[in-house]
């Protein structure tokens, strides 16, 4: 009976998946590479081929070449909202759901909606549209991907606040990289094709430095390559059964280092198209009545971040962290354990126990890798 139910549920999942809209995402290393321009070019081609395509939200940033491509394309009027005495515009999701075009163009995937909107983020609006069976073409810059937040900050010195979970890109049916060389992008900036003249010098001195662009370009190329690998693994049947990677990220109540472990484990799991888990072992001194409020908030925020990045949260009360890790490896068929570098609290606790050697021996015996993240 259980097998029959499982089979029925799997078939139902396939049916629902086929009814869901398809998502195509244009990704780039920075503003100005031509993502919106390419989306509008594609919209014209689709329209010429008799496809019902409509502009849900397009942000041209007053770039002449891009703005001129809007001519002749059907636009769904934006929803007007008043916020703090100003009239602002947002994507009109209800109008899209009523009109039901075959394809809708929705720019700025990482955008934060105005307070009072149904969803906090535009990517959530896109998910609602896809669930209604409508196909979406969208765009995002590499710096807006959640798990790359720390890497982008290290490259540019800027922490990007508008971010999308990696699961959004993982859900995309097609990811296309819009690539330019650093020289081409800087030339476009100097020609005034990205920002107006008052912002050019500041951009050249900060985000648009040659070395920044090269590193962001590398991140974009790696991300798209990872998406292609995931697509191949999920869509193509391979004759032999491959070992399926399963990652276990182990964190303490230290907010900053925990976030690093979470993001890096998410990157690994995304690369291998694998399931991953977040393990927090609550030792006696961190029980609910003893841990301070700030650490509790950090833990909640880290659990939320890990969930957004696709993790399953495991929270255990135990005096022995090493033993808890071993038990979870057994129970969940973990192939790789990810932990912070040696100065972390969790590492010091493990080293202080007599079970550390047995942890390493058991992980080795079970062919489980231990990754120490910098």
GROMACS .gro file of C-alpha atoms in nm:
model
  374
    1UNK     CA    1   0.000   0.000   0.000
    2UNK     CA    2   0.284   0.237   0.090
    3UNK     CA    3   0.459   0.162  -0.242
    4UNK     CA    4   0.138   0.232  -0.430
    5UNK     CA    5   0.091   0.560  -0.248
    6UNK     CA    6   0.453   0.659  -0.317
    7UNK     CA    7   0.412   0.574  -0.687
    8UNK     CA    8   0.089   0.776  -0.706
    9UNK     CA    9   0.252   1.074  -0.536
   10UNK     CA   10   0.549   1.063  -0.774
   11UNK     CA   11   0.314   1.053  -1.074
   12UNK     CA   12   0.110   1.343  -0.934
   13UNK     CA   13   0.436   1.538  -0.889
   14UNK     CA   14   0.519   1.480  -1.257
   15UNK     CA   15   0.173   1.600  -1.363
   16UNK     CA   16   0.198   1.915  -1.150
   17UNK     CA   17   0.550   1.979  -1.275
   18UNK     CA   18   0.430   1.964  -1.636
   19UNK     CA   19   0.154   2.216  -1.559
   20UNK     CA   20   0.400   2.463  -1.404
   21UNK     CA   21   0.538   2.744  -1.617
   22UNK     CA   22   0.896   2.734  -1.743
   23UNK     CA   23   1.155   2.979  -1.610
   24UNK     CA   24   1.441   3.126  -1.811
   25UNK     CA   25   1.693   3.350  -1.635
   26UNK     CA   26   1.950   3.577  -1.793
   27UNK     CA   27   2.243   3.621  -1.556
   28UNK     CA   28   2.530   3.869  -1.575
   29UNK     CA   29   2.837   3.979  -1.383
   30UNK     CA   30   2.710   4.335  -1.330
   31UNK     CA   31   2.471   4.605  -1.438
   32UNK     CA   32   2.510   4.711  -1.801
   33UNK     CA   33   2.613   4.381  -1.961
   34UNK     CA   34   2.290   4.371  -2.164
   35UNK     CA   35   2.050   4.136  -1.985
   36UNK     CA   36   1.738   4.348  -2.033
   37UNK     CA   37   1.842   4.426  -2.391
   38UNK     CA   38   1.865   4.054  -2.470
   39UNK     CA   39   1.529   3.981  -2.305
   40UNK     CA   40   1.360   4.247  -2.520
   41UNK     CA   41   1.531   4.118  -2.834
   42UNK     CA   42   1.398   3.771  -2.753
   43UNK     CA   43   1.051   3.915  -2.690
   44UNK     CA   44   1.044   4.064  -3.042
   45UNK     CA   45   1.144   3.729  -3.195
   46UNK     CA   46   0.876   3.547  -2.995
   47UNK     CA   47   0.613   3.803  -3.096
   48UNK     CA   48   0.707   3.769  -3.463
   49UNK     CA   49   0.655   3.393  -3.429
   50UNK     CA   50   0.302   3.434  -3.300
   51UNK     CA   51   0.378   3.378  -2.932
   52UNK     CA   52   0.165   3.570  -2.681
   53UNK     CA   53   0.442   3.748  -2.492
   54UNK     CA   54   0.386   4.049  -2.267
   55UNK     CA   55   0.605   4.286  -2.069
   56UNK     CA   56   0.524   4.244  -1.699
   57UNK     CA   57   0.801   4.465  -1.566
   58UNK     CA   58   1.096   4.600  -1.764
   59UNK     CA   59   1.359   4.831  -1.617
   60UNK     CA   60   1.553   5.011  -1.893
   61UNK     CA   61   1.734   5.253  -1.655
   62UNK     CA   62   1.680   5.517  -1.926
   63UNK     CA   63   1.934   5.349  -2.153
   64UNK     CA   64   1.843   5.464  -2.504
   65UNK     CA   65   1.931   5.142  -2.688
   66UNK     CA   66   1.733   4.931  -2.442
   67UNK     CA   67   1.436   5.169  -2.418
   68UNK     CA   68   1.396   5.179  -2.796
   69UNK     CA   69   1.338   4.802  -2.798
   70UNK     CA   70   1.018   4.846  -2.594
   71UNK     CA   71   0.848   4.993  -2.900
   72UNK     CA   72   0.596   4.749  -3.044
   73UNK     CA   73   0.593   4.519  -2.743
   74UNK     CA   74   0.267   4.472  -2.545
   75UNK     CA   75   0.308   4.605  -2.191
   76UNK     CA   76   0.098   4.512  -1.888
   77UNK     CA   77   0.053   4.837  -1.690
   78UNK     CA   78   0.229   4.842  -1.356
   79UNK     CA   79   0.042   4.846  -1.028
   80UNK     CA   80   0.056   5.193  -0.867
   81UNK     CA   81   0.103   5.219  -0.491
   82UNK     CA   82   0.147   5.508  -0.250
   83UNK     CA   83   0.428   5.467   0.000
   84UNK     CA   84   0.547   5.742   0.237
   85UNK     CA   85   0.370   6.006   0.031
   86UNK     CA   86   0.513   5.893  -0.303
   87UNK     CA   87   0.350   5.712  -0.593
   88UNK     CA   88   0.552   5.402  -0.677
   89UNK     CA   89   0.508   5.123  -0.930
   90UNK     CA   90   0.528   4.746  -0.892
   91UNK     CA   91   0.473   4.432  -1.098
   92UNK     CA   92   0.096   4.370  -1.130
   93UNK     CA   93   0.075   3.997  -1.060
   94UNK     CA   94  -0.309   3.978  -1.048
   95UNK     CA   95  -0.328   4.139  -1.395
   96UNK     CA   96  -0.078   3.885  -1.532
   97UNK     CA   97  -0.278   3.596  -1.384
   98UNK     CA   98  -0.599   3.730  -1.541
   99UNK     CA   99  -0.447   3.796  -1.887
  100UNK     CA  100  -0.253   3.466  -1.883
  101UNK     CA  101   0.003   3.534  -2.159
  102UNK     CA  102   0.213   3.241  -2.278
  103UNK     CA  103   0.528   3.422  -2.168
  104UNK     CA  104   0.579   3.726  -1.946
  105UNK     CA  105   0.900   3.927  -1.913
  106UNK     CA  106   0.983   4.017  -1.551
  107UNK     CA  107   1.303   4.215  -1.495
  108UNK     CA  108   1.500   4.273  -1.171
  109UNK     CA  109   1.441   3.931  -1.010
  110UNK     CA  110   1.606   4.032  -0.680
  111UNK     CA  111   1.391   4.345  -0.634
  112UNK     CA  112   1.231   4.406  -0.291
  113UNK     CA  113   0.862   4.489  -0.320
  114UNK     CA  114   0.701   4.791  -0.158
  115UNK     CA  115   0.580   4.732   0.197
  116UNK     CA  116   0.222   4.605   0.191
  117UNK     CA  117   0.268   4.394  -0.124
  118UNK     CA  118   0.152   4.031  -0.114
  119UNK     CA  119   0.512   3.907  -0.140
  120UNK     CA  120   0.822   4.064   0.005
  121UNK     CA  121   1.037   3.984  -0.301
  122UNK     CA  122   0.979   3.985  -0.676
  123UNK     CA  123   1.121   3.635  -0.711
  124UNK     CA  124   0.826   3.520  -0.498
  125UNK     CA  125   0.589   3.694  -0.743
  126UNK     CA  126   0.760   3.503  -1.024
  127UNK     CA  127   0.706   3.173  -0.840
  128UNK     CA  128   0.332   3.255  -0.813
  129UNK     CA  129   0.321   3.326  -1.188
  130UNK     CA  130   0.501   2.999  -1.267
  131UNK     CA  131   0.264   2.805  -1.040
  132UNK     CA  132  -0.023   2.943  -1.248
  133UNK     CA  133   0.128   2.778  -1.558
  134UNK     CA  134   0.266   3.097  -1.714
  135UNK     CA  135   0.621   3.097  -1.852
  136UNK     CA  136   0.862   3.367  -1.730
  137UNK     CA  137   1.181   3.521  -1.865
  138UNK     CA  138   1.374   3.715  -1.602
  139UNK     CA  139   1.719   3.856  -1.524
  140UNK     CA  140   1.954   3.892  -1.227
  141UNK     CA  141   2.314   3.990  -1.156
  142UNK     CA  142   2.559   3.743  -1.000
  143UNK     CA  143   2.602   3.958  -0.688
  144UNK     CA  144   2.237   3.902  -0.593
  145UNK     CA  145   2.275   3.525  -0.538
  146UNK     CA  146   2.253   3.446  -0.168
  147UNK     CA  147   2.533   3.192  -0.134
  148UNK     CA  148   2.776   3.423  -0.319
  149UNK     CA  149   2.713   3.713  -0.081
  150UNK     CA  150   3.042   3.679   0.110
  151UNK     CA  151   3.249   3.623  -0.206
  152UNK     CA  152   3.101   3.930  -0.375
  153UNK     CA  153   3.162   4.137  -0.062
  154UNK     CA  154   3.525   4.018  -0.055
  155UNK     CA  155   3.569   4.118  -0.420
  156UNK     CA  156   3.391   4.456  -0.422
  157UNK     CA  157   3.383   4.562  -0.058
  158UNK     CA  158   3.006   4.605  -0.091
  159UNK     CA  159   2.744   4.389   0.081
  160UNK     CA  160   2.448   4.348  -0.152
  161UNK     CA  161   2.121   4.361   0.043
  162UNK     CA  162   1.880   4.249  -0.230
  163UNK     CA  163   1.940   3.877  -0.278
  164UNK     CA  164   1.764   3.569  -0.413
  165UNK     CA  165   1.790   3.217  -0.267
  166UNK     CA  166   1.995   2.973  -0.474
  167UNK     CA  167   1.684   2.756  -0.496
  168UNK     CA  168   1.533   3.012  -0.736
  169UNK     CA  169   1.810   2.960  -0.990
  170UNK     CA  170   1.801   2.586  -0.926
  171UNK     CA  171   1.431   2.593  -1.024
  172UNK     CA  172   1.510   2.762  -1.357
  173UNK     CA  173   1.469   2.550  -1.669
  174UNK     CA  174   1.731   2.755  -1.852
  175UNK     CA  175   2.006   2.991  -1.729
  176UNK     CA  176   2.186   3.207  -1.987
  177UNK     CA  177   2.504   3.402  -1.914
  178UNK     CA  178   2.531   3.746  -2.075
  179UNK     CA  179   2.905   3.790  -2.098
  180UNK     CA  180   3.129   4.086  -2.181
  181UNK     CA  181   3.501   4.135  -2.136
  182UNK     CA  182   3.611   4.382  -1.870
  183UNK     CA  183   3.732   4.621  -2.144
  184UNK     CA  184   3.398   4.607  -2.326
  185UNK     CA  185   3.201   4.674  -2.006
  186UNK     CA  186   3.423   4.965  -1.901
  187UNK     CA  187   3.398   5.112  -2.253
  188UNK     CA  188   3.018   5.097  -2.231
  189UNK     CA  189   3.035   5.273  -1.895
  190UNK     CA  190   3.260   5.551  -2.027
  191UNK     CA  191   3.029   5.599  -2.327
  192UNK     CA  192   2.739   5.668  -2.089
  193UNK     CA  193   2.551   5.351  -2.186
  194UNK     CA  194   2.515   5.227  -1.827
  195UNK     CA  195   2.493   5.534  -1.597
  196UNK     CA  196   2.457   5.905  -1.661
  197UNK     CA  197   2.775   6.117  -1.672
  198UNK     CA  198   2.755   6.224  -1.305
  199UNK     CA  199   2.798   5.864  -1.186
  200UNK     CA  200   3.063   5.736  -1.429
  201UNK     CA  201   3.381   5.833  -1.241
  202UNK     CA  202   3.250   5.704  -0.910
  203UNK     CA  203   3.158   5.371  -1.075
  204UNK     CA  204   3.507   5.344  -1.231
  205UNK     CA  205   3.668   5.403  -0.893
  206UNK     CA  206   3.455   5.145  -0.713
  207UNK     CA  207   3.245   4.861  -0.852
  208UNK     CA  208   3.371   4.883  -1.213
  209UNK     CA  209   3.741   4.838  -1.141
  210UNK     CA  210   3.903   4.600  -1.390
  211UNK     CA  211   4.002   4.345  -1.123
  212UNK     CA  212   3.650   4.348  -0.974
  213UNK     CA  213   3.490   4.284  -1.311
  214UNK     CA  214   3.726   3.994  -1.388
  215UNK     CA  215   3.646   3.822  -1.058
  216UNK     CA  216   3.270   3.879  -1.094
  217UNK     CA  217   3.287   3.748  -1.448
  218UNK     CA  218   3.456   3.431  -1.322
  219UNK     CA  219   3.180   3.386  -1.061
  220UNK     CA  220   2.912   3.427  -1.329
  221UNK     CA  221   3.075   3.176  -1.561
  222UNK     CA  222   3.114   2.922  -1.278
  223UNK     CA  223   2.752   2.967  -1.171
  224UNK     CA  224   2.614   2.904  -1.519
  225UNK     CA  225   2.847   2.605  -1.564
  226UNK     CA  226   2.712   2.467  -1.235
  227UNK     CA  227   2.354   2.515  -1.356
  228UNK     CA  228   2.431   2.332  -1.681
  229UNK     CA  229   2.587   2.042  -1.485
  230UNK     CA  230   2.277   2.022  -1.266
  231UNK     CA  231   2.051   2.023  -1.572
  232UNK     CA  232   2.247   1.741  -1.736
  233UNK     CA  233   2.237   1.530  -1.418
  234UNK     CA  234   1.864   1.580  -1.363
  235UNK     CA  235   1.745   1.548  -1.724
  236UNK     CA  236   1.971   1.284  -1.875
  237UNK     CA  237   1.943   0.921  -1.766
  238UNK     CA  238   2.287   0.778  -1.695
  239UNK     CA  239   2.335   0.405  -1.743
  240UNK     CA  240   2.524   0.348  -1.420
  241UNK     CA  241   2.417   0.447  -1.071
  242UNK     CA  242   2.639   0.725  -0.937
  243UNK     CA  243   2.707   0.789  -0.570
  244UNK     CA  244   2.471   1.065  -0.459
  245UNK     CA  245   2.642   1.331  -0.252
  246UNK     CA  246   2.474   1.439   0.074
  247UNK     CA  247   2.625   1.723   0.276
  248UNK     CA  248   2.604   1.792   0.649
  249UNK     CA  249   2.695   2.146   0.761
  250UNK     CA  250   2.777   2.171   1.133
  251UNK     CA  251   2.742   2.510   1.301
  252UNK     CA  252   2.771   2.664   1.645
  253UNK     CA  253   2.586   2.969   1.780
  254UNK     CA  254   2.855   3.200   1.635
  255UNK     CA  255   2.660   3.405   1.380
  256UNK     CA  256   2.934   3.522   1.141
  257UNK     CA  257   3.125   3.197   1.105
  258UNK     CA  258   2.803   2.995   1.089
  259UNK     CA  259   2.682   3.204   0.795
  260UNK     CA  260   3.006   3.131   0.614
  261UNK     CA  261   2.970   2.756   0.669
  262UNK     CA  262   2.606   2.771   0.554
  263UNK     CA  263   2.679   2.962   0.234
  264UNK     CA  264   2.980   2.753   0.137
  265UNK     CA  265   2.803   2.424   0.202
  266UNK     CA  266   2.509   2.548  -0.005
  267UNK     CA  267   2.752   2.623  -0.290
  268UNK     CA  268   2.892   2.269  -0.271
  269UNK     CA  269   2.545   2.116  -0.259
  270UNK     CA  270   2.433   2.326  -0.555
  271UNK     CA  271   2.740   2.224  -0.755
  272UNK     CA  272   2.667   1.856  -0.698
  273UNK     CA  273   2.289   1.903  -0.724
  274UNK     CA  274   2.268   1.738  -0.383
  275UNK     CA  275   2.059   1.733  -0.071
  276UNK     CA  276   2.214   1.900   0.233
  277UNK     CA  277   2.144   1.933   0.603
  278UNK     CA  278   2.229   2.187   0.870
  279UNK     CA  279   2.317   2.042   1.211
  280UNK     CA  280   2.316   2.246   1.530
  281UNK     CA  281   2.392   2.054   1.849
  282UNK     CA  282   2.263   2.245   2.152
  283UNK     CA  283   2.503   2.171   2.437
  284UNK     CA  284   2.388   2.225   2.800
  285UNK     CA  285   2.542   2.574   2.833
  286UNK     CA  286   2.337   2.686   2.531
  287UNK     CA  287   2.001   2.557   2.657
  288UNK     CA  288   1.703   2.788   2.614
  289UNK     CA  289   1.722   2.916   2.971
  290UNK     CA  290   2.098   2.985   2.958
  291UNK     CA  291   2.183   3.111   2.608
  292UNK     CA  292   2.166   3.490   2.566
  293UNK     CA  293   1.901   3.650   2.344
  294UNK     CA  294   2.144   3.779   2.080
  295UNK     CA  295   2.276   3.426   2.016
  296UNK     CA  296   1.920   3.295   1.996
  297UNK     CA  297   1.842   3.558   1.730
  298UNK     CA  298   2.159   3.467   1.540
  299UNK     CA  299   2.061   3.101   1.542
  300UNK     CA  300   1.709   3.173   1.418
  301UNK     CA  301   1.850   3.393   1.137
  302UNK     CA  302   2.099   3.124   1.039
  303UNK     CA  303   1.830   2.855   1.035
  304UNK     CA  304   1.622   3.084   0.811
  305UNK     CA  305   1.918   3.145   0.577
  306UNK     CA  306   1.993   2.773   0.551
  307UNK     CA  307   1.627   2.694   0.478
  308UNK     CA  308   1.622   2.955   0.199
  309UNK     CA  309   1.933   2.791   0.054
  310UNK     CA  310   1.764   2.452   0.050
  311UNK     CA  311   1.882   2.287   0.372
  312UNK     CA  312   1.689   2.062   0.607
  313UNK     CA  313   1.746   2.180   0.965
  314UNK     CA  314   1.852   1.931   1.233
  315UNK     CA  315   1.854   2.059   1.591
  316UNK     CA  316   1.970   1.821   1.865
  317UNK     CA  317   2.027   1.855   2.238
  318UNK     CA  318   2.341   1.668   2.341
  319UNK     CA  319   2.658   1.691   2.549
  320UNK     CA  320   2.863   1.528   2.275
  321UNK     CA  321   2.883   1.709   1.942
  322UNK     CA  322   3.118   1.458   1.777
  323UNK     CA  323   2.890   1.166   1.861
  324UNK     CA  324   2.587   1.358   1.730
  325UNK     CA  325   2.767   1.420   1.400
  326UNK     CA  326   2.846   1.050   1.364
  327UNK     CA  327   2.486   0.952   1.437
  328UNK     CA  328   2.353   1.193   1.174
  329UNK     CA  329   2.602   1.063   0.918
  330UNK     CA  330   2.471   0.713   0.979
  331UNK     CA  331   2.106   0.806   0.982
  332UNK     CA  332   2.110   1.028   0.672
  333UNK     CA  333   2.378   0.858   0.458
  334UNK     CA  334   2.597   1.169   0.463
  335UNK     CA  335   2.894   1.171   0.223
  336UNK     CA  336   3.056   1.500   0.329
  337UNK     CA  337   3.068   1.681   0.663
  338UNK     CA  338   3.140   2.056   0.643
  339UNK     CA  339   3.274   2.242   0.942
  340UNK     CA  340   3.435   2.578   1.014
  341UNK     CA  341   3.811   2.627   1.046
  342UNK     CA  342   3.986   2.532   1.372
  343UNK     CA  343   3.934   2.851   1.570
  344UNK     CA  344   3.557   2.803   1.573
  345UNK     CA  345   3.381   2.719   1.898
  346UNK     CA  346   3.240   2.396   1.759
  347UNK     CA  347   3.588   2.278   1.657
  348UNK     CA  348   3.736   2.354   2.000
  349UNK     CA  349   3.455   2.158   2.164
  350UNK     CA  350   3.515   1.857   1.940
  351UNK     CA  351   3.891   1.866   1.999
  352UNK     CA  352   3.829   1.876   2.373
  353UNK     CA  353   3.639   1.548   2.364
  354UNK     CA  354   3.781   1.198   2.366
  355UNK     CA  355   3.561   1.104   2.073
  356UNK     CA  356   3.737   1.322   1.813
  357UNK     CA  357   3.970   1.043   1.700
  358UNK     CA  358   3.679   0.802   1.681
  359UNK     CA  359   3.490   1.060   1.472
  360UNK     CA  360   3.773   1.077   1.219
  361UNK     CA  361   3.814   0.699   1.213
  362UNK     CA  362   3.442   0.639   1.167
  363UNK     CA  363   3.410   0.904   0.896
  364UNK     CA  364   3.706   0.747   0.718
  365UNK     CA  365   3.566   0.396   0.755
  366UNK     CA  366   3.232   0.507   0.608
  367UNK     CA  367   3.406   0.698   0.325
  368UNK     CA  368   3.268   1.026   0.457
  369UNK     CA  369   3.475   1.333   0.369
  370UNK     CA  370   3.546   1.603   0.626
  371UNK     CA  371   3.574   1.950   0.473
  372UNK     CA  372   3.718   2.233   0.684
  373UNK     CA  373   3.586   2.558   0.538
  374UNK     CA  374   3.801   2.872   0.552
   0.00000   0.00000   0.00000
